[in-house]
mmCIF file of C-alpha atoms and ligand atoms in Angstrom:
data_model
loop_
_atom_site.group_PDB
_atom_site.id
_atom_site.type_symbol
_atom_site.label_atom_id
_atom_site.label_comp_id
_atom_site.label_asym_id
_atom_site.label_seq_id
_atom_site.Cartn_x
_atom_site.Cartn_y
_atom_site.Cartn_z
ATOM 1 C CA UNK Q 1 36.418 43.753 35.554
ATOM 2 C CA UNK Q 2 39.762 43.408 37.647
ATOM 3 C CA UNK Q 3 41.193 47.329 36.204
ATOM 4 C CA UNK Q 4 44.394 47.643 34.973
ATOM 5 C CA UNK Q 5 46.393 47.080 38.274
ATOM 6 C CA UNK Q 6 45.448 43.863 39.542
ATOM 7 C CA UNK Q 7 44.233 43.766 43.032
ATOM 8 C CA UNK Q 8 46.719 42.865 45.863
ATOM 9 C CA UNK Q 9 45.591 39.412 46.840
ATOM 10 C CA UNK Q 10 45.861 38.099 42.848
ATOM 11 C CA UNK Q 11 49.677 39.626 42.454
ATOM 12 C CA UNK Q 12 51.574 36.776 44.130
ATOM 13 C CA UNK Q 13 49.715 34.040 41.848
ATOM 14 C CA UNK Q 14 50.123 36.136 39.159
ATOM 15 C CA UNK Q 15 53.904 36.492 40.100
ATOM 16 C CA UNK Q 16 54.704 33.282 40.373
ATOM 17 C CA UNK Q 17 53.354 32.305 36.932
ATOM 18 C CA UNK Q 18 54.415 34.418 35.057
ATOM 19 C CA UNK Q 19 58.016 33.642 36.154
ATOM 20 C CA UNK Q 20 57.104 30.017 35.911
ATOM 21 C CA UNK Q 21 55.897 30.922 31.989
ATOM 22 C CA UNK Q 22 59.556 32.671 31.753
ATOM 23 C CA UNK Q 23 61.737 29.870 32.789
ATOM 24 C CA UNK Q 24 59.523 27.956 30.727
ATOM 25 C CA UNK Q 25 58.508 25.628 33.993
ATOM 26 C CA UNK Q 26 54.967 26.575 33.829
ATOM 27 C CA UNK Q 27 53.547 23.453 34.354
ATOM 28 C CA UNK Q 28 50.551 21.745 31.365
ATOM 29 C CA UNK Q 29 47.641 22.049 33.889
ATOM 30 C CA UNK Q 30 46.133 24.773 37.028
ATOM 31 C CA UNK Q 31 43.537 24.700 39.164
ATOM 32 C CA UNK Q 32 42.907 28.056 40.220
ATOM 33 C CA UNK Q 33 40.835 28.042 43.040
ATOM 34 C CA UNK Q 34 39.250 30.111 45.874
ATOM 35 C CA UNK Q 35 36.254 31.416 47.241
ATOM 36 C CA UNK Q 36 33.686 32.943 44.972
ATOM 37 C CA UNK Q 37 34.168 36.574 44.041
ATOM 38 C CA UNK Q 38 37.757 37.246 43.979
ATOM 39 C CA UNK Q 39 37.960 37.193 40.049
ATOM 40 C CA UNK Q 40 39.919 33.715 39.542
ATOM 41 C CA UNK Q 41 38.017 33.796 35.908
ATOM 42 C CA UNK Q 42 39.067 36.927 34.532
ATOM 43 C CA UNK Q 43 42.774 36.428 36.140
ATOM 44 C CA UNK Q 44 42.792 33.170 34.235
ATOM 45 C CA UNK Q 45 41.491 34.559 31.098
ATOM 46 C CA UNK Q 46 43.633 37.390 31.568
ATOM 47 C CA UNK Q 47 47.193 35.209 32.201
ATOM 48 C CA UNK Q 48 45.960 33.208 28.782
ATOM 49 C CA UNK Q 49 45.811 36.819 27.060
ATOM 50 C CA UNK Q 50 48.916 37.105 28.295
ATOM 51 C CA UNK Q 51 50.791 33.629 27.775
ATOM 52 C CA UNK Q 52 49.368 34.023 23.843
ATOM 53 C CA UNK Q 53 51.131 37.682 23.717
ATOM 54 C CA UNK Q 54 53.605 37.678 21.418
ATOM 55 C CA UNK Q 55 55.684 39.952 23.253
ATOM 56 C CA UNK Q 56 54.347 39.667 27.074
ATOM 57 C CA UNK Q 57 55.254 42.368 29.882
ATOM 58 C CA UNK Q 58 55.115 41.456 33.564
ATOM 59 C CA UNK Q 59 51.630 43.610 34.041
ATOM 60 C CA UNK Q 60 50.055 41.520 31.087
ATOM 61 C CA UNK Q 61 49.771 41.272 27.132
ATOM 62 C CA UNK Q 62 51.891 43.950 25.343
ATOM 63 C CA UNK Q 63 47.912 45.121 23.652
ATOM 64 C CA UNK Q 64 49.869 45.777 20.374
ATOM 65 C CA UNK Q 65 50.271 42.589 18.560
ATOM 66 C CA UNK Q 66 48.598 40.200 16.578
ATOM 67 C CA UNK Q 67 47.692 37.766 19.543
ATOM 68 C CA UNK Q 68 46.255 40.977 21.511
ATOM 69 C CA UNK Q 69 44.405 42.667 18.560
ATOM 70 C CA UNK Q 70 42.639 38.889 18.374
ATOM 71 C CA UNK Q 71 42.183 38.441 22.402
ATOM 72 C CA UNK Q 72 40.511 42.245 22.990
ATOM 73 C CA UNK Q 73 37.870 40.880 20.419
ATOM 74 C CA UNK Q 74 37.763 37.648 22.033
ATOM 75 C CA UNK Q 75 38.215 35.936 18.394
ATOM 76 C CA UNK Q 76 42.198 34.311 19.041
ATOM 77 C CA UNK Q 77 41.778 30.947 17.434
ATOM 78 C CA UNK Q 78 44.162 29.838 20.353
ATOM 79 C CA UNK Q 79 42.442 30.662 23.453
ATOM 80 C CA UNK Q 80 39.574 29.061 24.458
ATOM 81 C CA UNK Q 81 36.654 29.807 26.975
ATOM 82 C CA UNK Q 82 34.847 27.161 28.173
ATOM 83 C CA UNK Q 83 31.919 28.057 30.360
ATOM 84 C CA UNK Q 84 28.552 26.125 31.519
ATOM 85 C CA UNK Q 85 26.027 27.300 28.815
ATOM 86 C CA UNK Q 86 22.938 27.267 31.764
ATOM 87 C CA UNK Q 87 23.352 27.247 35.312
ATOM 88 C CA UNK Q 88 22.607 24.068 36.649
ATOM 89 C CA UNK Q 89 23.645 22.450 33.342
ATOM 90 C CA UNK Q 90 27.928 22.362 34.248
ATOM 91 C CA UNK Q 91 30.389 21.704 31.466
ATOM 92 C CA UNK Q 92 29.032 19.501 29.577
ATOM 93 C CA UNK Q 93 30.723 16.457 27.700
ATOM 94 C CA UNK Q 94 30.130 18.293 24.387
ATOM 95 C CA UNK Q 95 32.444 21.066 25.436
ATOM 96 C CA UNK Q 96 34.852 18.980 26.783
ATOM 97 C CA UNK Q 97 35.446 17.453 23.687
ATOM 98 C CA UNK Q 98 35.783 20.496 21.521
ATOM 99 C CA UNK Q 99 38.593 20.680 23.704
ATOM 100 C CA UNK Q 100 40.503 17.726 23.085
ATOM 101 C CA UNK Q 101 40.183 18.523 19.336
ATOM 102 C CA UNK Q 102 41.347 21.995 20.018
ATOM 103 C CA UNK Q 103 43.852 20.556 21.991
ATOM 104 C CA UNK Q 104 45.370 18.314 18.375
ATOM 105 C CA UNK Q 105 45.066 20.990 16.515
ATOM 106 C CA UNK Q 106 48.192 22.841 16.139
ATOM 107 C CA UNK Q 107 48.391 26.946 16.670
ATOM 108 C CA UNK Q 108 47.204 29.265 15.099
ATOM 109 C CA UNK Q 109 49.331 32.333 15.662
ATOM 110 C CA UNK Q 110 52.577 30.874 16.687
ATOM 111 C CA UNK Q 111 52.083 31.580 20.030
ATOM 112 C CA UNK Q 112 51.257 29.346 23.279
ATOM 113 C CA UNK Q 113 47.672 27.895 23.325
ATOM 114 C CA UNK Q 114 45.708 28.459 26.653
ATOM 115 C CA UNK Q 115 42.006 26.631 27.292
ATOM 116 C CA UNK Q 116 40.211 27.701 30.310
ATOM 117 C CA UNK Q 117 37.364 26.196 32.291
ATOM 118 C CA UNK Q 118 35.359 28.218 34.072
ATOM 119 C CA UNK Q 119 33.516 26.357 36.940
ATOM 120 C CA UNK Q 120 35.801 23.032 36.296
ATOM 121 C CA UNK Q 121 33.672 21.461 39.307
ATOM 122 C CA UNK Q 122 30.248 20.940 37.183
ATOM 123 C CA UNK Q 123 31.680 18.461 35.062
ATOM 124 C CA UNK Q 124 29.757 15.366 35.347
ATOM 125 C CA UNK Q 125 31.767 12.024 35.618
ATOM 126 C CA UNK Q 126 31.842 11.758 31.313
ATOM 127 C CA UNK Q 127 32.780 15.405 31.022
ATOM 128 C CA UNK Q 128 35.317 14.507 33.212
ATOM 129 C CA UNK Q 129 36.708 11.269 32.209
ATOM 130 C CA UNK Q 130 37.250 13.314 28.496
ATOM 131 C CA UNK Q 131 38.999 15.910 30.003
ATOM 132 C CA UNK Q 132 41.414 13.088 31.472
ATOM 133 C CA UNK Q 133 41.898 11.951 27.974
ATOM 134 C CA UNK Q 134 43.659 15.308 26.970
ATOM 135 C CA UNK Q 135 45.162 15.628 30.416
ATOM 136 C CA UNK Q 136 47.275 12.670 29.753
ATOM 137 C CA UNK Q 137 48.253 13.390 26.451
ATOM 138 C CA UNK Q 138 49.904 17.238 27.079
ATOM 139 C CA UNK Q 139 50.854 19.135 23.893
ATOM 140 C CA UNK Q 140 53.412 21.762 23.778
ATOM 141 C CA UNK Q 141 53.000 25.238 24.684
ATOM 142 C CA UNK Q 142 49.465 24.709 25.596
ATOM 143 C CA UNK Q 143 47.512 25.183 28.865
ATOM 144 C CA UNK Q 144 44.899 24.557 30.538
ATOM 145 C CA UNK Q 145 43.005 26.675 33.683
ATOM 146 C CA UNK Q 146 40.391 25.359 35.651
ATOM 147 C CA UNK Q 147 39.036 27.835 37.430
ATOM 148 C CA UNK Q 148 36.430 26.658 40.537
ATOM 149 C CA UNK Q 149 35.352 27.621 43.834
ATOM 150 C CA UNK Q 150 34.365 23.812 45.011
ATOM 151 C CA UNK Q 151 37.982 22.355 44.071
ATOM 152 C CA UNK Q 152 36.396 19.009 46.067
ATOM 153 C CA UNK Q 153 33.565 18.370 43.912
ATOM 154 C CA UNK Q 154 36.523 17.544 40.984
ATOM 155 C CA UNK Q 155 37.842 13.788 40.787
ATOM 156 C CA UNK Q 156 40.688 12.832 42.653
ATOM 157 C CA UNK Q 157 42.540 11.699 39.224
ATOM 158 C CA UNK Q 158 41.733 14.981 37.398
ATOM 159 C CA UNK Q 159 43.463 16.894 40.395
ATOM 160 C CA UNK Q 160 46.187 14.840 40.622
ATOM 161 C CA UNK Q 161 46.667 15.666 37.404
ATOM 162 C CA UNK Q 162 46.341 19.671 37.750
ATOM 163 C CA UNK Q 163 48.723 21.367 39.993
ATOM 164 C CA UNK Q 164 47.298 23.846 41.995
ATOM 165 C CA UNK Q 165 47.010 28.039 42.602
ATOM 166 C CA UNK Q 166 44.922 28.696 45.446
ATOM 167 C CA UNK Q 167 43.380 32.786 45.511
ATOM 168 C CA UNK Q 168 43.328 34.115 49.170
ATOM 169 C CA UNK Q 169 40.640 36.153 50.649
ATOM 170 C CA UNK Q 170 41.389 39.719 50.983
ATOM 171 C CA UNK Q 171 41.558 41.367 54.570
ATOM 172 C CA UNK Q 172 38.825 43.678 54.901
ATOM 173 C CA UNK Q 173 40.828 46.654 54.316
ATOM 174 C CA UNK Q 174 42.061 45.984 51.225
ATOM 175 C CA UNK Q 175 38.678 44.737 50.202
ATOM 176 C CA UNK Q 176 37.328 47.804 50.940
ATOM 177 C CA UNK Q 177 39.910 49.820 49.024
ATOM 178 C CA UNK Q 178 39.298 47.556 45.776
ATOM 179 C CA UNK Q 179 35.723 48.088 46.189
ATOM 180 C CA UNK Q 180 35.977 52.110 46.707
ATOM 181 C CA UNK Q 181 37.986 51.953 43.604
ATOM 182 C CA UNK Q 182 36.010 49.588 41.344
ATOM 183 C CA UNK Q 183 32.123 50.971 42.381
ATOM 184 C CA UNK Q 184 30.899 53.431 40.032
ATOM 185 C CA UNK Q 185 29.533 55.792 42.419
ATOM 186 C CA UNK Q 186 31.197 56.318 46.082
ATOM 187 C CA UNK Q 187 30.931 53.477 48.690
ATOM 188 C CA UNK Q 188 28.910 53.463 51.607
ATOM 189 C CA UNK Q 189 31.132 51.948 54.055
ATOM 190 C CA UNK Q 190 28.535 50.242 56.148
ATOM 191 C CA UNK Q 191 26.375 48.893 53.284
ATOM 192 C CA UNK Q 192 30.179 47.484 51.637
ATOM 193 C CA UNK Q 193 30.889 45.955 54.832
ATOM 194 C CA UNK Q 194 27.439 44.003 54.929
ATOM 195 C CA UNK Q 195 27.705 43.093 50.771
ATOM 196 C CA UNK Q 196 31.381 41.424 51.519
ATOM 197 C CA UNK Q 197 30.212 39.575 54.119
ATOM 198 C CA UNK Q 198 27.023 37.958 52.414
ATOM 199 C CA UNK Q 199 29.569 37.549 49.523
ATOM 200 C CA UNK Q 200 31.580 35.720 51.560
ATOM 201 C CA UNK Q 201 34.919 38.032 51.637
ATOM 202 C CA UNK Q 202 34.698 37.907 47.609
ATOM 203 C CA UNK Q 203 34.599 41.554 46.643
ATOM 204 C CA UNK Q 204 33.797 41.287 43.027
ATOM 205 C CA UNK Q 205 30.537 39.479 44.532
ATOM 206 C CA UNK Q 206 30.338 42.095 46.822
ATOM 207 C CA UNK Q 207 30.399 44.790 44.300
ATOM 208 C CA UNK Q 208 27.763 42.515 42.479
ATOM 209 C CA UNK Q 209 25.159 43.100 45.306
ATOM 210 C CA UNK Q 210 26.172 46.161 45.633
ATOM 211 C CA UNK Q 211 25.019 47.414 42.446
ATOM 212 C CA UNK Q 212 23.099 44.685 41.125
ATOM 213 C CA UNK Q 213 19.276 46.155 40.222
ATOM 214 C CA UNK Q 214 16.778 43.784 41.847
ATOM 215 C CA UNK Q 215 16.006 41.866 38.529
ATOM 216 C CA UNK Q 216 19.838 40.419 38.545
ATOM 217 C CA UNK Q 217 19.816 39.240 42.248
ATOM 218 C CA UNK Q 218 16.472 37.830 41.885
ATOM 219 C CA UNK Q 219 17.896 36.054 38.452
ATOM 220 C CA UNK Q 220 21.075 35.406 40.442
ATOM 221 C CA UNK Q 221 18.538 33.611 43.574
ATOM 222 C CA UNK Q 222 17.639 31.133 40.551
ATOM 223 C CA UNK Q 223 20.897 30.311 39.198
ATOM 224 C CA UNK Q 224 22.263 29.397 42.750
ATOM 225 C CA UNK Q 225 19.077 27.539 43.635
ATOM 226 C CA UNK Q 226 19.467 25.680 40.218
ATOM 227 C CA UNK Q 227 23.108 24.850 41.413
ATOM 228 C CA UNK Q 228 22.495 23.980 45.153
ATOM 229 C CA UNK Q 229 19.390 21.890 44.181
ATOM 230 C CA UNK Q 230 21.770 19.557 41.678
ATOM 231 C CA UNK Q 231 24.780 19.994 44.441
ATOM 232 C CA UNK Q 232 27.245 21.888 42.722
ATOM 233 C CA UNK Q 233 27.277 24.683 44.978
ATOM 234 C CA UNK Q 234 26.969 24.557 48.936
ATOM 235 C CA UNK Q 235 23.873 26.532 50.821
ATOM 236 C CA UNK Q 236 26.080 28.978 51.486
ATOM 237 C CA UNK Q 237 25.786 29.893 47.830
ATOM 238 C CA UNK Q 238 22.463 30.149 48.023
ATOM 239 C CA UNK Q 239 22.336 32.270 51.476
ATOM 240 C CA UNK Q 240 24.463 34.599 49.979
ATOM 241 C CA UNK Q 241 22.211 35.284 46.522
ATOM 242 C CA UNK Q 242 19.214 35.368 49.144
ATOM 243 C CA UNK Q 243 21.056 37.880 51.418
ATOM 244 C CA UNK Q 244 21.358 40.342 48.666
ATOM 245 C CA UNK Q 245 17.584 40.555 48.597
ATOM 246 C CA UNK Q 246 15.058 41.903 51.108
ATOM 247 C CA UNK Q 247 13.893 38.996 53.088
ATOM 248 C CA UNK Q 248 10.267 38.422 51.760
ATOM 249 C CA UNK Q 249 11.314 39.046 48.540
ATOM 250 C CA UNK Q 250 14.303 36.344 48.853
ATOM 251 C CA UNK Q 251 11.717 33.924 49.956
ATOM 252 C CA UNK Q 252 9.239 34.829 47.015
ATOM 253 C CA UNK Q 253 12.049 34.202 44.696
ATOM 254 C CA UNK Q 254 12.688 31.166 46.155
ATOM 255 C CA UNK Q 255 9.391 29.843 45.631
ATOM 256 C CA UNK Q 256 8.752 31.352 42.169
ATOM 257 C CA UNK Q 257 12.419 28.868 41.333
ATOM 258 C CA UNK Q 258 10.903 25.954 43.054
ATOM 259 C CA UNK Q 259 7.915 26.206 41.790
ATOM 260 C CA UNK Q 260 9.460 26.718 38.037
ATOM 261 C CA UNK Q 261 11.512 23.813 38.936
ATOM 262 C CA UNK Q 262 8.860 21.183 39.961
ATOM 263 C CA UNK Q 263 6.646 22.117 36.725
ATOM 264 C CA UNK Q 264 9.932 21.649 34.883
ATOM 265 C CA UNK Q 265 9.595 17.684 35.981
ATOM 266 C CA UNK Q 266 5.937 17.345 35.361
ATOM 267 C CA UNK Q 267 6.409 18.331 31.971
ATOM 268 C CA UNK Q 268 9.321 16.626 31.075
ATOM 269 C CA UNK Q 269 7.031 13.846 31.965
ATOM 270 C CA UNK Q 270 4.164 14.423 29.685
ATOM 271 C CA UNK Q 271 6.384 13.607 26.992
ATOM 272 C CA UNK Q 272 9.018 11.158 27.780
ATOM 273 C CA UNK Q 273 7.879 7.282 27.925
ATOM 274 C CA UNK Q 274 10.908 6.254 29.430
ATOM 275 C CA UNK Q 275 9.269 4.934 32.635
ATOM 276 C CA UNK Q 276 12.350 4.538 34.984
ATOM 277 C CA UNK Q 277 13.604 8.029 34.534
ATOM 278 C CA UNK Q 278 9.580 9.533 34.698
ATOM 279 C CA UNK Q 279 9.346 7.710 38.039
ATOM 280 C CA UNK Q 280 12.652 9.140 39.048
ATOM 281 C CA UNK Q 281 11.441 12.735 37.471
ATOM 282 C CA UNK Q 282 7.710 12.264 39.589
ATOM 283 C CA UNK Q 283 9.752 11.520 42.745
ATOM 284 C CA UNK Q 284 11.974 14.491 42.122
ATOM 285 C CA UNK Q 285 8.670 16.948 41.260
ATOM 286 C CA UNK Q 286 7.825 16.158 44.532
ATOM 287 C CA UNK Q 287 10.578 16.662 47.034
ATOM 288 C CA UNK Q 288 10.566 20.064 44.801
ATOM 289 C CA UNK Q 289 7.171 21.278 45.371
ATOM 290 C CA UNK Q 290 7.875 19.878 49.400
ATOM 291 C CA UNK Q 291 10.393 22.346 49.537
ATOM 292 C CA UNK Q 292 8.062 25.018 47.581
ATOM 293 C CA UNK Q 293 5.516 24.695 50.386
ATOM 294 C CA UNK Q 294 8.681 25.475 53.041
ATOM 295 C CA UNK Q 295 9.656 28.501 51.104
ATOM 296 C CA UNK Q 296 5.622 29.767 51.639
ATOM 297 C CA UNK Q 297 5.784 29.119 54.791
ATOM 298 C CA UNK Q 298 8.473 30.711 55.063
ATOM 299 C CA UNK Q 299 6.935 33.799 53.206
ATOM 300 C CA UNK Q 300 4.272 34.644 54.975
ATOM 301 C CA UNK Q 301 6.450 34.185 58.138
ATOM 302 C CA UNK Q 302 8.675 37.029 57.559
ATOM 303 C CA UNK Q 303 5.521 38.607 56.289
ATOM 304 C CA UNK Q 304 3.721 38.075 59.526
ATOM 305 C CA UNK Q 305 4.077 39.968 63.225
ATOM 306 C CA UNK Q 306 5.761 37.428 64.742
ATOM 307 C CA UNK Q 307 9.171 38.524 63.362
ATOM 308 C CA UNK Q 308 11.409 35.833 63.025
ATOM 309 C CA UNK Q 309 15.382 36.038 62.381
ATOM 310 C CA UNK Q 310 15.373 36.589 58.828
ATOM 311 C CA UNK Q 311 18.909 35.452 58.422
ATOM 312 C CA UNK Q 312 18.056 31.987 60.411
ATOM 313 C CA UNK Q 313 14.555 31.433 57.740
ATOM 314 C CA UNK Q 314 17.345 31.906 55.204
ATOM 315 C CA UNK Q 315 19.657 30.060 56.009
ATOM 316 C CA UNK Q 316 17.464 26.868 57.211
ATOM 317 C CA UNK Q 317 15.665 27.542 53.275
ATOM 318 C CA UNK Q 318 19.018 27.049 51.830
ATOM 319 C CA UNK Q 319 19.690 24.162 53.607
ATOM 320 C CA UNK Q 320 16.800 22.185 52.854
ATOM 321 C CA UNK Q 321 17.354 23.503 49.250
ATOM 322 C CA UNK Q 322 20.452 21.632 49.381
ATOM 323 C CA UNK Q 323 19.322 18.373 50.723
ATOM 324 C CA UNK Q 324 15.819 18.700 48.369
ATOM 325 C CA UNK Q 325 17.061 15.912 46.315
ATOM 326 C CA UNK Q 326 19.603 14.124 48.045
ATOM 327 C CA UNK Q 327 18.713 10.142 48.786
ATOM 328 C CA UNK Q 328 16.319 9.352 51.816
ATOM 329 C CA UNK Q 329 15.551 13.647 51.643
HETATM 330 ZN ZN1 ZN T 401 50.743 41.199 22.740
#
């Protein structure tokens, strides 16, 4: 995803690992963080390619040893990718734990041992109080990257445990030359500008909306409504997956999630005789199909003569997206 060369504003994390790794001062625990879009995952998984390398260059793995051969496959016993299995789901406590038993286990290849989290922040409290567990008990040689865009949603005690590599933003222009690079087809320079700035300044999102086919940004509308709805990802999130879309079709989307969401509820109810949490589920099916009724309104509005700002129907849908659930909503 990143190319061979990495792009300019990853080099001077990268740099100051990897010399870190040399002395031998790299430290048991990152967080990588950063705005969405700038490729903090595959830098991570990338710098654990390389820290397993038998025989590591400054640009990466060597790619001819044992420890590459088993990374290019994704099979090294010794790196370990731990990503939520559905959006809205986060890491859960299950994963966490195959963690801490990877983490006793000793290594495989003789090599250092590198674990990374991708989207650290959608850890629940018990995910995260079992990460603390092997946070406080560090190994040798092994590592552990958790990459997230929402650094604030993690517990104070896990990141004062972690220390910390924050990704800039590109500047437009380099942005621009990345993207011109990494699109498979030439770049419209307008239509760039406009993706990188729904993305947020992330160009790998950028490049995503770029050449996403309308079946992936409507798939990625319900991912970042699943996420905004449970709060762990800001309405900004959401605006941007909407942006990517034509207006009345972002809206539609948005109603076919809340919609799929709300019927979710019901029938979790039909068979669950747990009162409590079916009275908390009914509630929640509710404030769900509330906001459902916005995002028609908001439908045939863009739909109608009256032309409203699109962006402004957007953005006030993601915002009540993001306060659907929350107490007194
Ligand atoms: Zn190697």
């Amino acid at each position: 995803m990143l190319g061979e060369t990495l792009p300019p504003w990853l080099l001077p994390a990268w740099s100051s690992l990897l010399a870190k790794a040399e002395a031998g001062t790299l430290a048991h625990a990152y967080i990588v963080d950063g705005a969405r879009g700038l490729g903090k995952l595959a830098f991570a998984r990338r710098l654990a390619a390389t820290l397993s390398c038998l025989e590591p260059t400054a640009q990466g793995g060597c790619g001819h040893c044992k420890s590459c051969a088993l990374n290019a496959s994704d099979t090294h016993p010794d790196v370990m990718l731990l990503a939520p299995k559905e959006p809205g789901k986060g890491l859960t406590i299950d994963l966490i734990r195959s963690l801490g038993d990877y983490a006793q286990r000793s290594s495989h290849a003789g090599g250092a041992r590198v674990a990374v989290l991708a989207e650290a922040h959608t850890m629940n409290i018990n995910a995260a109080n079992a990460l603390l567990k092997t946070l406080e008990e560090p190994q040798q040689a092994t590592y552990l990257f958790l990459v997230t865009d929402q650094p604030g949603l993690l517990s104070p005690t896990i990141r004062s445990r972690c220390q910390k590599i924050s990704i800039p933003r590109p500047n437009e222009s380099d942005a621009l030359a990345w993207l011109q690079h990494a699109a498979t087809e030439g770049i419209d320079k307008q239509r760039a500008l406009e993706c990188l700035k729904a993305a947020g300044g992330g160009p790998l999102f950028a490049l995503e909306l770029m050449e996403g086919d309308t079946l992936t940004l409507r798939a990625r509308v319900d991912d970042a409504f699943a996420e905004v709805l449970s709060g762990r990802a800001q309405p900004e999130d959401l605006l941007a997956a909407l942006s990517a879309l034509e207006p009345i079709h972002a809206a539609e989307q948005l109603l076919s999630a809340a919609s799929a969401q709300a019927k979710r509820l019901l029938l979790a109810n039909q068979d669950s005789s747990e009162s409590e949490a079916a009275e908390a589920r009914a509630v929640q099916a509710g404030r769900v199909l509330k906001l459902a009724e916005e995002c028609e309104l908001a439908r045939r509005q863009l739909a109608s003569t009256s032309n409203p700002n699109p962006r402004l129907v957007l953005e006030s849908l993601s915002w009540l997206t993001s306060r659907a659930l929350r107490q007194g909503a």
